[in-house]
Amino acid sequence: MFELPWSVGFAGLGFTLGVLLLTWLASLVRRDASLVDRVWSVAIVGAGWVFFLQTPDAGPRTLWMLALGSLWALRLSLFITWRNWGHGEDRRYRQIRERNQPNFGAKSLYLVFLLQAVLAWVVAAPFLAALGGTRPWGVLDVIGLALAAFGIVFEAVGDAQMARFKADPRHAGQVMDRGLWRYTRHPNYFGEACVWWGLWLVAVGGAGWGAAWSVVSPLLMTVLLLKVSGVSLLEKDITERRPAYRDYIARTNAFVPGPPKGPV
């Protein structure tokens, strides 16, 4: 394992700050702070590529990680762009806008965009940690790559199933409780967590305990998905807007898939 210069890590931070600053400027024109959701995944993996391109001795392990990360990022970015196209600002960001008036446009620079730039940089940590790895391929690499690939597929299938469900007018007002959504209320979030735990395992496989510090990435992503911008935020008032969701909560795991707790 070799020591990486500090400049490698901070160049990645510069990249995420630049991407999110440009997105902030676009959000002022569009009056749509939810544009950040379309670019966040790309900023994360873009930082990984910045790390990689500054490290001539980086091996194929990091390339495998970046390949899977890029697949995850591009799919998610394109899906969110397609899903939100023509619908204006997402409801969650409208609520943030209402709570931070007046001058939300200026405040959103630090409340939304700079914050997410820093978070994206932290999530990219496994790519940086993997650059210092010189160990031969082993069990952790196989498990990690398999887990990350599984997460990408699981998240994509969950998103596709929900999109088809919503596209059918016969399902208006109903709760999606079939397919992967029968076993977890948020298969997309569970899949996303698997991606980052998998990539972290690959980093540890290459660099050993020298890469253990990058566990901050999957831990942060899991906390965000469970407690901040994911499950907790989306379900905060959903039973008031959709009473049938209360029964769905009672019988279906929130995150980790499992059999329904009662009749469907």
Short mmCIF file of C-alpha atoms in Angstrom, two decimals:
data_model
loop_
_atom_site.label_atom_id
_atom_site.label_comp_id
_atom_site.label_asym_id
_atom_site.label_seq_id
_atom_site.Cartn_x
_atom_site.Cartn_y
_atom_site.Cartn_z
CA MET A 1 0.00 0.00 0.00
CA PHE A 2 1.30 3.47 -0.89
CA GLU A 3 0.50 6.89 0.51
CA LEU A 4 -1.72 9.08 -1.65
CA PRO A 5 -1.02 12.83 -1.65
CA TRP A 6 -3.68 15.02 -0.09
CA SER A 7 -4.10 16.80 -3.43
CA VAL A 8 -5.72 13.69 -4.92
CA GLY A 9 -8.54 13.74 -2.40
CA PHE A 10 -9.08 17.48 -2.52
CA ALA A 11 -9.21 17.45 -6.31
CA GLY A 12 -12.26 15.21 -5.98
CA LEU A 13 -13.83 17.70 -3.60
CA GLY A 14 -13.14 20.46 -6.11
CA PHE A 15 -14.95 18.42 -8.75
CA THR A 16 -18.09 17.87 -6.65
CA LEU A 17 -18.15 21.54 -5.63
CA GLY A 18 -17.86 22.62 -9.27
CA VAL A 19 -20.62 20.30 -10.47
CA LEU A 20 -23.03 21.31 -7.71
CA LEU A 21 -22.25 25.01 -8.13
CA LEU A 22 -23.18 24.81 -11.82
CA THR A 23 -26.33 22.90 -10.87
CA TRP A 24 -27.20 25.63 -8.36
CA LEU A 25 -26.94 28.26 -11.09
CA ALA A 26 -29.24 26.18 -13.29
CA SER A 27 -31.68 25.82 -10.40
CA LEU A 28 -31.92 29.60 -10.09
CA VAL A 29 -32.93 29.86 -13.74
CA ARG A 30 -35.39 26.96 -13.52
CA ARG A 31 -36.58 27.71 -9.96
CA ASP A 32 -36.08 24.02 -9.27
CA ALA A 33 -33.73 22.98 -6.47
CA SER A 34 -34.58 19.32 -7.09
CA LEU A 35 -32.21 19.42 -10.08
CA VAL A 36 -29.62 18.40 -7.50
CA ASP A 37 -31.09 14.88 -7.44
CA ARG A 38 -30.31 14.46 -11.14
CA VAL A 39 -26.60 15.14 -10.78
CA TRP A 40 -25.70 13.93 -7.29
CA SER A 41 -24.88 10.36 -8.31
CA VAL A 42 -22.78 11.61 -11.24
CA ALA A 43 -20.87 13.93 -8.90
CA ILE A 44 -20.02 11.00 -6.61
CA VAL A 45 -18.61 8.77 -9.33
CA GLY A 46 -17.05 11.74 -11.12
CA ALA A 47 -15.00 12.35 -7.98
CA GLY A 48 -13.91 8.71 -8.16
CA TRP A 49 -12.69 9.20 -11.73
CA VAL A 50 -10.81 12.34 -10.65
CA PHE A 51 -9.04 10.28 -7.96
CA PHE A 52 -8.22 7.56 -10.47
CA LEU A 53 -6.88 9.82 -13.24
CA GLN A 54 -4.39 11.38 -10.83
CA THR A 55 -2.95 8.02 -9.78
CA PRO A 56 -0.87 6.39 -12.55
CA ASP A 57 -0.28 3.22 -10.51
CA ALA A 58 -3.97 2.51 -9.92
CA GLY A 59 -4.80 -1.08 -10.78
CA PRO A 60 -7.76 -2.86 -12.36
CA ARG A 61 -9.56 -3.18 -9.02
CA THR A 62 -10.41 0.52 -9.03
CA LEU A 63 -11.48 0.33 -12.68
CA TRP A 64 -13.96 -2.42 -11.80
CA MET A 65 -15.29 -0.30 -8.97
CA LEU A 66 -15.61 2.74 -11.22
CA ALA A 67 -17.31 0.71 -13.94
CA LEU A 68 -20.01 -0.47 -11.53
CA GLY A 69 -20.24 2.97 -9.92
CA SER A 70 -20.64 4.64 -13.31
CA LEU A 71 -23.38 2.19 -14.29
CA TRP A 72 -25.19 2.96 -11.03
CA ALA A 73 -24.76 6.73 -11.41
CA LEU A 74 -25.81 7.02 -15.05
CA ARG A 75 -28.87 4.80 -14.62
CA LEU A 76 -30.01 6.67 -11.55
CA SER A 77 -29.40 10.10 -13.06
CA LEU A 78 -31.24 9.23 -16.27
CA PHE A 79 -34.11 7.62 -14.39
CA ILE A 80 -34.63 10.61 -12.09
CA THR A 81 -34.40 13.00 -15.05
CA TRP A 82 -36.99 10.98 -16.97
CA ARG A 83 -39.28 10.59 -13.94
CA ASN A 84 -39.24 14.29 -13.04
CA TRP A 85 -39.29 15.71 -16.56
CA GLY A 86 -42.04 18.30 -16.93
CA HIS A 87 -43.23 17.99 -13.30
CA GLY A 88 -41.42 21.00 -11.85
CA GLU A 89 -39.76 21.07 -8.47
CA ASP A 90 -40.10 17.95 -6.34
CA ARG A 91 -42.51 18.24 -3.39
CA ARG A 92 -39.72 17.77 -0.84
CA TYR A 93 -37.78 20.72 -2.20
CA ARG A 94 -40.90 22.87 -2.43
CA GLN A 95 -41.33 22.35 1.28
CA ILE A 96 -37.71 23.33 1.91
CA ARG A 97 -38.25 26.41 -0.26
CA GLU A 98 -41.34 27.42 1.72
CA ARG A 99 -39.54 27.02 5.06
CA ASN A 100 -36.60 29.18 3.98
CA GLN A 101 -38.18 32.25 2.49
CA PRO A 102 -37.32 34.93 1.66
CA ASN A 103 -34.28 34.57 -0.65
CA PHE A 104 -34.36 30.80 -0.85
CA GLY A 105 -32.38 30.93 -4.09
CA ALA A 106 -29.32 32.31 -2.31
CA LYS A 107 -29.85 30.16 0.79
CA SER A 108 -30.14 27.01 -1.32
CA LEU A 109 -26.47 27.37 -2.28
CA TYR A 110 -25.41 26.19 1.18
CA LEU A 111 -28.61 24.50 2.40
CA VAL A 112 -28.81 22.16 -0.58
CA PHE A 113 -26.00 22.34 -3.13
CA LEU A 114 -22.77 22.88 -1.16
CA LEU A 115 -23.98 20.42 1.47
CA GLN A 116 -24.63 17.76 -1.15
CA ALA A 117 -21.27 18.47 -2.80
CA VAL A 118 -19.51 17.62 0.45
CA LEU A 119 -21.69 14.56 1.03
CA ALA A 120 -20.98 13.33 -2.52
CA TRP A 121 -17.24 13.65 -1.85
CA VAL A 122 -17.54 11.63 1.36
CA VAL A 123 -19.57 8.90 -0.36
CA ALA A 124 -16.84 8.62 -3.01
CA ALA A 125 -14.34 7.58 -0.31
CA PRO A 126 -14.07 3.88 -1.34
CA PHE A 127 -12.71 4.91 -4.75
CA LEU A 128 -9.96 6.91 -3.03
CA ALA A 129 -9.19 4.18 -0.50
CA ALA A 130 -8.96 1.52 -3.22
CA LEU A 131 -6.17 3.42 -5.00
CA GLY A 132 -3.78 2.48 -2.21
CA GLY A 133 -4.53 -1.22 -2.49
CA THR A 134 -1.90 -3.64 -3.80
CA ARG A 135 -3.24 -6.93 -2.49
CA PRO A 136 -4.10 -9.71 -4.96
CA TRP A 137 -7.76 -10.38 -5.74
CA GLY A 138 -9.53 -12.28 -3.00
CA VAL A 139 -12.83 -13.28 -1.44
CA LEU A 140 -13.74 -9.74 -0.33
CA ASP A 141 -13.36 -8.49 -3.89
CA VAL A 142 -15.69 -11.14 -5.25
CA ILE A 143 -18.27 -10.59 -2.51
CA GLY A 144 -18.04 -6.82 -2.86
CA LEU A 145 -18.41 -6.72 -6.63
CA ALA A 146 -21.27 -9.23 -6.49
CA LEU A 147 -23.05 -7.20 -3.79
CA ALA A 148 -22.63 -3.95 -5.73
CA ALA A 149 -23.89 -5.55 -8.95
CA PHE A 150 -26.84 -7.05 -7.08
CA GLY A 151 -27.67 -3.63 -5.62
CA ILE A 152 -27.67 -1.97 -9.05
CA VAL A 153 -30.04 -4.59 -10.44
CA PHE A 154 -32.28 -4.61 -7.36
CA GLU A 155 -32.62 -0.82 -7.40
CA ALA A 156 -33.26 -0.71 -11.15
CA VAL A 157 -35.92 -3.42 -11.00
CA GLY A 158 -37.66 -1.68 -8.09
CA ASP A 159 -37.70 1.65 -9.93
CA ALA A 160 -39.00 0.02 -13.11
CA GLN A 161 -41.78 -1.80 -11.25
CA MET A 162 -42.89 1.41 -9.55
CA ALA A 163 -42.79 3.36 -12.82
CA ARG A 164 -45.01 0.79 -14.55
CA PHE A 165 -47.40 0.79 -11.60
CA LYS A 166 -47.77 4.58 -11.63
CA ALA A 167 -48.19 4.68 -15.40
CA ASP A 168 -51.36 2.57 -15.19
CA PRO A 169 -54.35 4.86 -14.47
CA ARG A 170 -56.18 1.92 -12.87
CA HIS A 171 -53.71 2.14 -9.97
CA ALA A 172 -54.53 5.74 -9.07
CA GLY A 173 -54.74 6.09 -5.30
CA GLN A 174 -53.52 2.53 -4.70
CA VAL A 175 -50.42 1.41 -2.82
CA MET A 176 -47.70 -0.41 -4.72
CA ASP A 177 -47.29 -3.72 -2.88
CA ARG A 178 -46.26 -6.18 -5.57
CA GLY A 179 -42.98 -7.31 -7.09
CA LEU A 180 -40.01 -6.30 -4.94
CA TRP A 181 -42.27 -3.82 -3.16
CA ARG A 182 -44.07 -6.76 -1.56
CA TYR A 183 -40.95 -7.53 0.49
CA THR A 184 -39.61 -4.05 1.25
CA ARG A 185 -41.23 -0.63 1.13
CA HIS A 186 -38.09 0.82 -0.44
CA PRO A 187 -36.29 -1.69 -2.69
CA ASN A 188 -34.59 1.17 -4.52
CA TYR A 189 -33.00 2.44 -1.30
CA PHE A 190 -31.99 -1.05 -0.18
CA GLY A 191 -30.33 -1.66 -3.54
CA GLU A 192 -28.48 1.64 -3.32
CA ALA A 193 -27.11 0.77 0.12
CA CYS A 194 -25.92 -2.59 -1.23
CA VAL A 195 -23.96 -0.80 -3.96
CA TRP A 196 -21.92 1.21 -1.47
CA TRP A 197 -21.37 -1.56 1.04
CA GLY A 198 -20.18 -3.70 -1.87
CA LEU A 199 -17.75 -1.09 -3.20
CA TRP A 200 -16.38 -0.57 0.30
CA LEU A 201 -15.69 -4.31 0.63
CA VAL A 202 -13.71 -4.18 -2.62
CA ALA A 203 -11.64 -1.27 -1.30
CA VAL A 204 -10.89 -3.20 1.89
CA GLY A 205 -10.07 -6.28 -0.18
CA GLY A 206 -7.33 -4.35 -1.93
CA ALA A 207 -5.95 -2.17 0.85
CA GLY A 208 -6.86 -4.13 3.98
CA TRP A 209 -7.48 -2.19 7.16
CA GLY A 210 -5.80 0.78 5.54
CA ALA A 211 -9.08 1.30 3.70
CA ALA A 212 -11.32 0.69 6.70
CA TRP A 213 -11.75 4.44 7.23
CA SER A 214 -13.79 4.60 4.01
CA VAL A 215 -16.62 2.79 5.81
CA VAL A 216 -17.83 6.38 6.35
CA SER A 217 -19.20 6.12 2.79
CA PRO A 218 -21.69 3.23 3.16
CA LEU A 219 -22.53 4.32 6.70
CA LEU A 220 -23.36 7.84 5.51
CA MET A 221 -25.35 6.56 2.55
CA THR A 222 -27.34 4.19 4.78
CA VAL A 223 -28.10 6.93 7.30
CA LEU A 224 -29.20 9.29 4.51
CA LEU A 225 -31.46 6.63 3.00
CA LEU A 226 -33.01 5.61 6.30
CA LYS A 227 -33.12 8.76 8.42
CA VAL A 228 -32.65 11.89 6.31
CA SER A 229 -33.69 12.15 2.66
CA GLY A 230 -35.07 8.65 2.21
CA VAL A 231 -37.47 6.51 4.21
CA SER A 232 -38.15 8.93 7.08
CA LEU A 233 -38.76 11.95 4.85
CA LEU A 234 -40.92 10.17 2.30
CA GLU A 235 -43.08 8.48 4.94
CA LYS A 236 -43.33 11.48 7.26
CA ASP A 237 -46.89 12.36 6.27
CA ILE A 238 -47.74 9.68 3.72
CA THR A 239 -50.37 7.98 5.90
CA GLU A 240 -52.27 11.30 6.04
CA ARG A 241 -52.24 11.61 2.26
CA ARG A 242 -52.77 7.89 1.61
CA PRO A 243 -54.44 6.08 4.53
CA ALA A 244 -54.01 2.66 2.87
CA TYR A 245 -50.27 3.03 3.31
CA ARG A 246 -50.69 2.49 7.06
CA ASP A 247 -51.61 -1.16 6.47
CA TYR A 248 -48.72 -1.50 4.04
CA ILE A 249 -46.32 -0.27 6.74
CA ALA A 250 -47.75 -2.77 9.21
CA ARG A 251 -47.05 -5.78 7.00
CA THR A 252 -43.95 -4.79 5.01
CA ASN A 253 -40.35 -4.24 6.08
CA ALA A 254 -39.16 -0.67 5.61
CA PHE A 255 -35.71 -1.45 4.21
CA VAL A 256 -34.23 -4.97 4.35
CA PRO A 257 -36.44 -7.33 2.30
CA GLY A 258 -38.41 -9.97 4.17
CA PRO A 259 -41.67 -11.92 3.90
CA PRO A 260 -44.87 -9.94 4.52
CA LYS A 261 -46.03 -9.99 8.13
CA GLY A 262 -49.66 -10.70 7.27
CA PRO A 263 -52.07 -11.26 4.40
CA VAL A 264 -51.47 -9.10 1.34
#
